[in-house]
Amino acid sequence: MLKINGKDYDVKFNMQFANRLIEDYAVKNNDGQTTLDGFSHLINDLVDCQPEAITNAYRYALDVPTKQLPSLNDVAQGLEEAGTFKNPDIFSDLFKELKDNGFLMLKLKAYLKSRQNIVDVSKKVLSGLTDKGRKESAMIDLKSAEAGLAQIKKELKQLEK
């Protein structure tokens, strides 16, 4: 339960949350095309300990019709008044809420799989190159993808504690 502007809201990390998050928290380019879905954006922000991740997650988890969602600022104020931001484990607690929902857990697995696929594709590209300059560039891309995946996995393990 979260009190916002004097009104109590149920907080549910469920399919409604996922649908709102995936669309509304997506990163889009100047043409309006999605470059990063909202779930991946949230996971990246949790790993980076971005407070916006907390505010947005709670806003999308409020159990009301989408058109009745309070503003992001009102949600942040409600979280502040509830002491949520003072919780030293808030990022881990939110991550555990996500993992407790079966659908969201599957989304997390898909997120990690997509990161692994980037590494796998980079390896395939590298193995097919013969030009030295291109091979060096592809090796840098591969090392970057591997390091990114390792860092994400490490940070997610930290959130699980």
Short mmCIF file of N, CA and C in Angstrom, two decimals:
data_model
loop_
_atom_site.label_atom_id
_atom_site.label_comp_id
_atom_site.label_asym_id
_atom_site.label_seq_id
_atom_site.Cartn_x
_atom_site.Cartn_y
_atom_site.Cartn_z
N MET A 1 0.85 -1.17 0.00
CA MET A 1 0.00 0.00 0.00
C MET A 1 0.90 1.24 0.00
N LEU A 2 0.55 2.19 -0.85
CA LEU A 2 1.31 3.43 -0.94
C LEU A 2 0.33 4.59 -0.93
N LYS A 3 0.57 5.55 -0.05
CA LYS A 3 -0.30 6.72 0.05
C LYS A 3 0.28 7.84 -0.82
N ILE A 4 -0.58 8.32 -1.73
CA ILE A 4 -0.18 9.40 -2.64
C ILE A 4 -1.30 10.44 -2.63
N ASN A 5 -0.95 11.65 -2.29
CA ASN A 5 -1.94 12.74 -2.23
C ASN A 5 -3.14 12.37 -1.36
N GLY A 6 -2.88 11.67 -0.26
CA GLY A 6 -3.94 11.32 0.67
C GLY A 6 -4.76 10.10 0.28
N LYS A 7 -4.45 9.49 -0.86
CA LYS A 7 -5.19 8.31 -1.33
C LYS A 7 -4.29 7.07 -1.25
N ASP A 8 -4.86 5.95 -0.76
CA ASP A 8 -4.12 4.70 -0.67
C ASP A 8 -4.21 3.93 -1.98
N TYR A 9 -3.07 3.44 -2.42
CA TYR A 9 -2.99 2.65 -3.66
C TYR A 9 -2.37 1.29 -3.34
N ASP A 10 -2.95 0.24 -3.91
CA ASP A 10 -2.32 -1.06 -3.86
C ASP A 10 -1.19 -1.07 -4.89
N VAL A 11 -0.11 -1.74 -4.56
CA VAL A 11 1.05 -1.86 -5.45
C VAL A 11 1.16 -3.32 -5.85
N LYS A 12 1.10 -3.58 -7.15
CA LYS A 12 1.16 -4.96 -7.65
C LYS A 12 2.13 -5.04 -8.83
N PHE A 13 3.16 -5.83 -8.63
CA PHE A 13 4.10 -6.09 -9.71
C PHE A 13 3.60 -7.31 -10.46
N ASN A 14 2.77 -7.05 -11.46
CA ASN A 14 2.08 -8.11 -12.18
C ASN A 14 2.10 -7.82 -13.69
N MET A 15 1.21 -8.47 -14.42
CA MET A 15 1.16 -8.32 -15.87
C MET A 15 0.80 -6.88 -16.27
N GLN A 16 -0.10 -6.26 -15.54
CA GLN A 16 -0.47 -4.87 -15.83
C GLN A 16 0.77 -3.98 -15.69
N PHE A 17 1.54 -4.20 -14.64
CA PHE A 17 2.79 -3.48 -14.43
C PHE A 17 3.72 -3.70 -15.62
N ALA A 18 3.88 -4.96 -16.03
CA ALA A 18 4.80 -5.29 -17.12
C ALA A 18 4.37 -4.60 -18.42
N ASN A 19 3.08 -4.63 -18.72
CA ASN A 19 2.60 -4.02 -19.95
C ASN A 19 2.85 -2.52 -19.97
N ARG A 20 2.59 -1.87 -18.85
CA ARG A 20 2.84 -0.43 -18.76
C ARG A 20 4.33 -0.13 -18.89
N LEU A 21 5.11 -0.88 -18.17
CA LEU A 21 6.56 -0.66 -18.13
C LEU A 21 7.19 -0.86 -19.51
N ILE A 22 6.85 -1.95 -20.16
CA ILE A 22 7.48 -2.29 -21.43
C ILE A 22 7.27 -1.18 -22.45
N GLU A 23 6.09 -0.62 -22.49
CA GLU A 23 5.79 0.43 -23.46
C GLU A 23 6.21 1.82 -22.97
N ASP A 24 5.78 2.18 -21.79
CA ASP A 24 5.93 3.56 -21.32
C ASP A 24 7.34 3.91 -20.86
N TYR A 25 8.12 2.94 -20.43
CA TYR A 25 9.47 3.22 -19.94
C TYR A 25 10.53 2.88 -20.99
N ALA A 26 10.07 2.61 -22.20
CA ALA A 26 10.98 2.30 -23.30
C ALA A 26 11.79 3.52 -23.68
N VAL A 27 12.97 3.27 -24.21
CA VAL A 27 13.82 4.33 -24.73
C VAL A 27 13.58 4.39 -26.24
N LYS A 28 13.28 5.58 -26.72
CA LYS A 28 12.97 5.74 -28.14
C LYS A 28 13.94 6.73 -28.78
N ASN A 29 14.19 6.52 -30.07
CA ASN A 29 15.05 7.45 -30.79
C ASN A 29 14.23 8.64 -31.28
N ASN A 30 14.86 9.53 -32.01
CA ASN A 30 14.19 10.74 -32.49
C ASN A 30 13.03 10.45 -33.43
N ASP A 31 13.04 9.27 -34.05
CA ASP A 31 11.96 8.89 -34.95
C ASP A 31 10.82 8.17 -34.23
N GLY A 32 10.96 8.05 -32.90
CA GLY A 32 9.92 7.39 -32.12
C GLY A 32 10.02 5.88 -32.10
N GLN A 33 11.09 5.35 -32.66
CA GLN A 33 11.29 3.90 -32.67
C GLN A 33 11.93 3.47 -31.36
N THR A 34 11.43 2.36 -30.81
CA THR A 34 11.97 1.84 -29.56
C THR A 34 13.36 1.28 -29.79
N THR A 35 14.32 1.77 -29.00
CA THR A 35 15.69 1.25 -29.07
C THR A 35 16.00 0.36 -27.87
N LEU A 36 15.17 0.47 -26.82
CA LEU A 36 15.34 -0.36 -25.63
C LEU A 36 13.98 -0.47 -24.95
N ASP A 37 13.48 -1.70 -24.80
CA ASP A 37 12.16 -1.85 -24.18
C ASP A 37 12.23 -1.42 -22.71
N GLY A 38 11.07 -1.10 -22.17
CA GLY A 38 11.00 -0.57 -20.82
C GLY A 38 11.49 -1.52 -19.74
N PHE A 39 11.30 -2.82 -19.93
CA PHE A 39 11.78 -3.77 -18.93
C PHE A 39 13.31 -3.75 -18.87
N SER A 40 13.95 -3.80 -20.03
CA SER A 40 15.41 -3.74 -20.08
C SER A 40 15.91 -2.43 -19.51
N HIS A 41 15.21 -1.36 -19.81
CA HIS A 41 15.57 -0.04 -19.27
C HIS A 41 15.50 -0.06 -17.75
N LEU A 42 14.44 -0.65 -17.20
CA LEU A 42 14.32 -0.73 -15.74
C LEU A 42 15.46 -1.54 -15.13
N ILE A 43 15.76 -2.70 -15.71
CA ILE A 43 16.84 -3.54 -15.18
C ILE A 43 18.17 -2.77 -15.23
N ASN A 44 18.44 -2.09 -16.34
CA ASN A 44 19.67 -1.29 -16.43
C ASN A 44 19.70 -0.22 -15.34
N ASP A 45 18.57 0.44 -15.12
CA ASP A 45 18.52 1.49 -14.10
C ASP A 45 18.65 0.92 -12.68
N LEU A 46 18.11 -0.26 -12.45
CA LEU A 46 18.27 -0.90 -11.14
C LEU A 46 19.73 -1.25 -10.89
N VAL A 47 20.37 -1.80 -11.90
CA VAL A 47 21.78 -2.16 -11.79
C VAL A 47 22.62 -0.91 -11.53
N ASP A 48 22.23 0.20 -12.15
CA ASP A 48 22.96 1.46 -11.98
C ASP A 48 22.50 2.24 -10.74
N CYS A 49 21.56 1.66 -9.97
CA CYS A 49 21.02 2.30 -8.76
C CYS A 49 20.46 3.69 -9.04
N GLN A 50 19.72 3.80 -10.12
CA GLN A 50 19.08 5.07 -10.49
C GLN A 50 17.77 5.21 -9.72
N PRO A 51 17.59 6.27 -8.94
CA PRO A 51 16.35 6.44 -8.18
C PRO A 51 15.11 6.51 -9.06
N GLU A 52 15.27 6.95 -10.30
CA GLU A 52 14.13 7.01 -11.22
C GLU A 52 13.53 5.62 -11.45
N ALA A 53 14.36 4.60 -11.34
CA ALA A 53 13.87 3.23 -11.51
C ALA A 53 12.83 2.92 -10.43
N ILE A 54 13.08 3.35 -9.22
CA ILE A 54 12.16 3.09 -8.12
C ILE A 54 10.85 3.82 -8.35
N THR A 55 10.94 5.10 -8.65
CA THR A 55 9.73 5.91 -8.84
C THR A 55 8.90 5.39 -10.00
N ASN A 56 9.54 5.12 -11.12
CA ASN A 56 8.79 4.61 -12.28
C ASN A 56 8.21 3.24 -12.01
N ALA A 57 8.97 2.36 -11.39
CA ALA A 57 8.46 1.01 -11.10
C ALA A 57 7.22 1.08 -10.23
N TYR A 58 7.28 1.86 -9.18
CA TYR A 58 6.12 1.97 -8.30
C TYR A 58 4.94 2.61 -9.01
N ARG A 59 5.18 3.59 -9.83
CA ARG A 59 4.08 4.23 -10.55
C ARG A 59 3.38 3.21 -11.45
N TYR A 60 4.14 2.45 -12.19
CA TYR A 60 3.54 1.47 -13.11
C TYR A 60 2.90 0.30 -12.37
N ALA A 61 3.29 0.09 -11.12
CA ALA A 61 2.74 -1.02 -10.33
C ALA A 61 1.47 -0.63 -9.57
N LEU A 62 1.08 0.62 -9.59
CA LEU A 62 -0.14 1.01 -8.88
C LEU A 62 -1.35 0.34 -9.52
N ASP A 63 -2.19 -0.22 -8.68
CA ASP A 63 -3.33 -1.01 -9.16
C ASP A 63 -4.54 -0.13 -9.46
N VAL A 64 -4.40 0.69 -10.49
CA VAL A 64 -5.48 1.53 -10.99
C VAL A 64 -5.41 1.53 -12.51
N PRO A 65 -6.50 1.90 -13.18
CA PRO A 65 -6.42 2.03 -14.64
C PRO A 65 -5.34 3.04 -15.04
N THR A 66 -4.71 2.80 -16.14
CA THR A 66 -3.58 3.61 -16.59
C THR A 66 -3.92 5.10 -16.62
N LYS A 67 -5.09 5.44 -17.07
CA LYS A 67 -5.48 6.85 -17.16
C LYS A 67 -5.62 7.51 -15.79
N GLN A 68 -5.68 6.70 -14.73
CA GLN A 68 -5.83 7.25 -13.38
C GLN A 68 -4.51 7.25 -12.59
N LEU A 69 -3.42 6.93 -13.26
CA LEU A 69 -2.13 6.94 -12.57
C LEU A 69 -1.78 8.35 -12.13
N PRO A 70 -1.31 8.50 -10.90
CA PRO A 70 -0.83 9.81 -10.48
C PRO A 70 0.46 10.16 -11.22
N SER A 71 0.81 11.42 -11.18
CA SER A 71 2.03 11.86 -11.87
C SER A 71 3.26 11.23 -11.23
N LEU A 72 4.34 11.23 -11.97
CA LEU A 72 5.60 10.70 -11.47
C LEU A 72 6.06 11.49 -10.24
N ASN A 73 5.88 12.80 -10.28
CA ASN A 73 6.26 13.63 -9.13
C ASN A 73 5.42 13.29 -7.90
N ASP A 74 4.12 13.03 -8.09
CA ASP A 74 3.27 12.67 -6.95
C ASP A 74 3.68 11.32 -6.38
N VAL A 75 4.04 10.38 -7.25
CA VAL A 75 4.50 9.07 -6.78
C VAL A 75 5.80 9.23 -6.00
N ALA A 76 6.71 10.03 -6.52
CA ALA A 76 7.99 10.27 -5.83
C ALA A 76 7.74 10.89 -4.46
N GLN A 77 6.81 11.81 -4.38
CA GLN A 77 6.48 12.43 -3.10
C GLN A 77 5.90 11.40 -2.13
N GLY A 78 5.02 10.53 -2.63
CA GLY A 78 4.45 9.48 -1.79
C GLY A 78 5.51 8.51 -1.28
N LEU A 79 6.45 8.17 -2.14
CA LEU A 79 7.55 7.28 -1.74
C LEU A 79 8.44 7.96 -0.72
N GLU A 80 8.68 9.25 -0.92
CA GLU A 80 9.49 10.02 0.04
C GLU A 80 8.81 10.04 1.40
N GLU A 81 7.53 10.33 1.42
CA GLU A 81 6.78 10.39 2.68
C GLU A 81 6.72 9.03 3.37
N ALA A 82 6.71 7.96 2.58
CA ALA A 82 6.67 6.61 3.14
C ALA A 82 8.05 6.15 3.62
N GLY A 83 9.09 6.92 3.32
CA GLY A 83 10.44 6.56 3.72
C GLY A 83 11.11 5.54 2.81
N THR A 84 10.50 5.30 1.67
CA THR A 84 11.02 4.27 0.75
C THR A 84 12.43 4.58 0.29
N PHE A 85 12.71 5.83 0.00
CA PHE A 85 14.03 6.19 -0.51
C PHE A 85 15.12 6.09 0.55
N LYS A 86 14.73 6.04 1.81
CA LYS A 86 15.71 5.90 2.90
C LYS A 86 16.09 4.45 3.16
N ASN A 87 15.36 3.52 2.57
CA ASN A 87 15.63 2.10 2.72
C ASN A 87 16.94 1.77 1.98
N PRO A 88 17.99 1.35 2.69
CA PRO A 88 19.26 1.07 2.01
C PRO A 88 19.20 -0.12 1.06
N ASP A 89 18.16 -0.94 1.19
CA ASP A 89 18.03 -2.12 0.33
C ASP A 89 16.93 -1.95 -0.71
N ILE A 90 16.53 -0.72 -1.01
CA ILE A 90 15.40 -0.50 -1.89
C ILE A 90 15.60 -1.12 -3.28
N PHE A 91 16.78 -1.04 -3.83
CA PHE A 91 17.00 -1.61 -5.16
C PHE A 91 16.90 -3.13 -5.12
N SER A 92 17.47 -3.74 -4.10
CA SER A 92 17.38 -5.20 -3.94
C SER A 92 15.93 -5.61 -3.67
N ASP A 93 15.24 -4.85 -2.84
CA ASP A 93 13.85 -5.18 -2.53
C ASP A 93 12.98 -5.13 -3.79
N LEU A 94 13.19 -4.12 -4.61
CA LEU A 94 12.42 -4.02 -5.85
C LEU A 94 12.77 -5.16 -6.79
N PHE A 95 14.04 -5.47 -6.89
CA PHE A 95 14.47 -6.57 -7.75
C PHE A 95 13.82 -7.89 -7.30
N LYS A 96 13.74 -8.11 -6.01
CA LYS A 96 13.11 -9.33 -5.48
C LYS A 96 11.61 -9.35 -5.80
N GLU A 97 10.97 -8.19 -5.76
CA GLU A 97 9.55 -8.11 -6.14
C GLU A 97 9.37 -8.56 -7.59
N LEU A 98 10.26 -8.13 -8.44
CA LEU A 98 10.18 -8.50 -9.85
C LEU A 98 10.40 -10.01 -10.02
N LYS A 99 11.39 -10.54 -9.30
CA LYS A 99 11.70 -11.96 -9.43
C LYS A 99 10.59 -12.85 -8.87
N ASP A 100 9.79 -12.31 -7.95
CA ASP A 100 8.71 -13.10 -7.35
C ASP A 100 7.54 -13.32 -8.31
N ASN A 101 7.47 -12.55 -9.38
CA ASN A 101 6.41 -12.70 -10.36
C ASN A 101 6.94 -13.58 -11.50
N GLY A 102 6.25 -14.65 -11.80
CA GLY A 102 6.72 -15.60 -12.81
C GLY A 102 6.97 -14.98 -14.17
N PHE A 103 6.02 -14.16 -14.63
CA PHE A 103 6.17 -13.53 -15.95
C PHE A 103 7.39 -12.61 -15.96
N LEU A 104 7.54 -11.82 -14.91
CA LEU A 104 8.66 -10.89 -14.86
C LEU A 104 10.00 -11.62 -14.75
N MET A 105 9.99 -12.77 -14.08
CA MET A 105 11.20 -13.59 -14.01
C MET A 105 11.57 -14.09 -15.41
N LEU A 106 10.55 -14.48 -16.19
CA LEU A 106 10.82 -14.90 -17.56
C LEU A 106 11.37 -13.74 -18.40
N LYS A 107 10.85 -12.54 -18.16
CA LYS A 107 11.37 -11.36 -18.87
C LYS A 107 12.84 -11.13 -18.51
N LEU A 108 13.18 -11.35 -17.25
CA LEU A 108 14.57 -11.19 -16.82
C LEU A 108 15.46 -12.21 -17.53
N LYS A 109 14.98 -13.44 -17.62
CA LYS A 109 15.76 -14.47 -18.33
C LYS A 109 15.94 -14.09 -19.79
N ALA A 110 14.88 -13.57 -20.42
CA ALA A 110 14.97 -13.14 -21.82
C ALA A 110 15.96 -11.99 -21.98
N TYR A 111 15.96 -11.08 -21.02
CA TYR A 111 16.89 -9.95 -21.03
C TYR A 111 18.33 -10.47 -21.01
N LEU A 112 18.62 -11.40 -20.10
CA LEU A 112 19.97 -11.96 -20.01
C LEU A 112 20.33 -12.75 -21.26
N LYS A 113 19.34 -13.46 -21.81
CA LYS A 113 19.57 -14.23 -23.04
C LYS A 113 19.92 -13.30 -24.20
N SER A 114 19.24 -12.16 -24.28
CA SER A 114 19.54 -11.23 -25.37
C SER A 114 20.96 -10.67 -25.22
N ARG A 115 21.38 -10.44 -23.98
CA ARG A 115 22.76 -9.97 -23.76
C ARG A 115 23.76 -11.06 -24.17
N GLN A 116 23.43 -12.33 -23.86
CA GLN A 116 24.30 -13.44 -24.24
C GLN A 116 24.34 -13.58 -25.76
N ASN A 117 23.20 -13.36 -26.41
CA ASN A 117 23.15 -13.46 -27.87
C ASN A 117 24.08 -12.44 -28.53
N ILE A 118 24.20 -11.27 -27.95
CA ILE A 118 25.12 -10.26 -28.49
C ILE A 118 26.55 -10.80 -28.46
N VAL A 119 26.91 -11.45 -27.36
CA VAL A 119 28.24 -12.04 -27.25
C VAL A 119 28.41 -13.14 -28.29
N ASP A 120 27.41 -14.01 -28.40
CA ASP A 120 27.50 -15.13 -29.34
C ASP A 120 27.62 -14.65 -30.79
N VAL A 121 26.85 -13.66 -31.16
CA VAL A 121 26.91 -13.13 -32.52
C VAL A 121 28.27 -12.47 -32.77
N SER A 122 28.76 -11.77 -31.78
CA SER A 122 30.08 -11.14 -31.92
C SER A 122 31.16 -12.18 -32.17
N LYS A 123 31.07 -13.32 -31.48
CA LYS A 123 32.04 -14.41 -31.69
C LYS A 123 31.95 -14.96 -33.10
N LYS A 124 30.72 -15.13 -33.60
CA LYS A 124 30.54 -15.66 -34.95
C LYS A 124 31.09 -14.70 -35.99
N VAL A 125 30.82 -13.42 -35.81
CA VAL A 125 31.33 -12.43 -36.74
C VAL A 125 32.85 -12.45 -36.73
N LEU A 126 33.43 -12.48 -35.56
CA LEU A 126 34.89 -12.49 -35.42
C LEU A 126 35.50 -13.70 -36.12
N SER A 127 34.88 -14.85 -35.95
CA SER A 127 35.45 -16.07 -36.54
C SER A 127 35.40 -16.07 -38.07
N GLY A 128 34.53 -15.28 -38.65
CA GLY A 128 34.41 -15.25 -40.10
C GLY A 128 35.23 -14.16 -40.78
N LEU A 129 35.92 -13.36 -40.00
CA LEU A 129 36.69 -12.26 -40.57
C LEU A 129 38.12 -12.68 -40.89
N THR A 130 38.64 -12.15 -41.98
CA THR A 130 40.03 -12.41 -42.36
C THR A 130 40.86 -11.14 -42.38
N ASP A 131 40.23 -10.01 -42.63
CA ASP A 131 40.93 -8.73 -42.65
C ASP A 131 41.39 -8.37 -41.24
N LYS A 132 42.68 -8.05 -41.10
CA LYS A 132 43.26 -7.79 -39.78
C LYS A 132 42.60 -6.61 -39.07
N GLY A 133 42.36 -5.54 -39.78
CA GLY A 133 41.75 -4.34 -39.19
C GLY A 133 40.33 -4.62 -38.70
N ARG A 134 39.57 -5.30 -39.53
CA ARG A 134 38.20 -5.65 -39.13
C ARG A 134 38.20 -6.64 -37.98
N LYS A 135 39.14 -7.54 -37.99
CA LYS A 135 39.23 -8.53 -36.92
C LYS A 135 39.54 -7.86 -35.58
N GLU A 136 40.45 -6.90 -35.59
CA GLU A 136 40.78 -6.17 -34.37
C GLU A 136 39.56 -5.41 -33.85
N SER A 137 38.83 -4.78 -34.75
CA SER A 137 37.62 -4.04 -34.36
C SER A 137 36.56 -4.99 -33.79
N ALA A 138 36.39 -6.13 -34.44
CA ALA A 138 35.41 -7.12 -33.96
C ALA A 138 35.82 -7.69 -32.60
N MET A 139 37.13 -7.82 -32.39
CA MET A 139 37.62 -8.32 -31.10
C MET A 139 37.29 -7.32 -29.99
N ILE A 140 37.42 -6.05 -30.29
CA ILE A 140 37.07 -5.02 -29.31
C ILE A 140 35.57 -5.08 -29.00
N ASP A 141 34.76 -5.24 -30.04
CA ASP A 141 33.30 -5.36 -29.84
C ASP A 141 32.96 -6.57 -28.98
N LEU A 142 33.63 -7.68 -29.25
CA LEU A 142 33.38 -8.89 -28.48
C LEU A 142 33.78 -8.69 -27.02
N LYS A 143 34.94 -8.15 -26.78
CA LYS A 143 35.39 -7.93 -25.39
C LYS A 143 34.43 -6.99 -24.66
N SER A 144 33.95 -6.00 -25.36
CA SER A 144 32.99 -5.06 -24.76
C SER A 144 31.69 -5.77 -24.40
N ALA A 145 31.18 -6.59 -25.31
CA ALA A 145 29.94 -7.33 -25.06
C ALA A 145 30.11 -8.31 -23.91
N GLU A 146 31.25 -9.00 -23.86
CA GLU A 146 31.51 -9.94 -22.77
C GLU A 146 31.62 -9.22 -21.43
N ALA A 147 32.32 -8.10 -21.42
CA ALA A 147 32.47 -7.34 -20.18
C ALA A 147 31.12 -6.80 -19.71
N GLY A 148 30.30 -6.33 -20.65
CA GLY A 148 28.97 -5.83 -20.29
C GLY A 148 28.10 -6.91 -19.70
N LEU A 149 28.11 -8.08 -20.30
CA LEU A 149 27.32 -9.20 -19.79
C LEU A 149 27.81 -9.63 -18.41
N ALA A 150 29.11 -9.72 -18.24
CA ALA A 150 29.67 -10.12 -16.94
C ALA A 150 29.29 -9.09 -15.86
N GLN A 151 29.36 -7.82 -16.21
CA GLN A 151 29.03 -6.77 -15.25
C GLN A 151 27.55 -6.82 -14.86
N ILE A 152 26.68 -7.01 -15.83
CA ILE A 152 25.23 -7.11 -15.55
C ILE A 152 24.96 -8.29 -14.63
N LYS A 153 25.55 -9.44 -14.93
CA LYS A 153 25.34 -10.62 -14.09
C LYS A 153 25.84 -10.38 -12.67
N LYS A 154 26.99 -9.74 -12.54
CA LYS A 154 27.56 -9.44 -11.23
C LYS A 154 26.63 -8.51 -10.45
N GLU A 155 26.16 -7.46 -11.10
CA GLU A 155 25.28 -6.49 -10.43
C GLU A 155 23.94 -7.11 -10.05
N LEU A 156 23.40 -7.98 -10.90
CA LEU A 156 22.14 -8.65 -10.58
C LEU A 156 22.31 -9.57 -9.37
N LYS A 157 23.45 -10.23 -9.28
CA LYS A 157 23.72 -11.08 -8.10
C LYS A 157 23.75 -10.23 -6.84
N GLN A 158 24.32 -9.03 -6.94
CA GLN A 158 24.35 -8.13 -5.80
C GLN A 158 22.94 -7.72 -5.39
N LEU A 159 22.08 -7.49 -6.38
CA LEU A 159 20.69 -7.11 -6.08
C LEU A 159 19.93 -8.25 -5.41
N GLU A 160 20.35 -9.48 -5.65
CA GLU A 160 19.66 -10.64 -5.09
C GLU A 160 19.94 -10.82 -3.60
N LYS A 161 20.96 -10.17 -3.08
CA LYS A 161 21.35 -10.36 -1.68
C LYS A 161 20.39 -9.67 -0.75
#
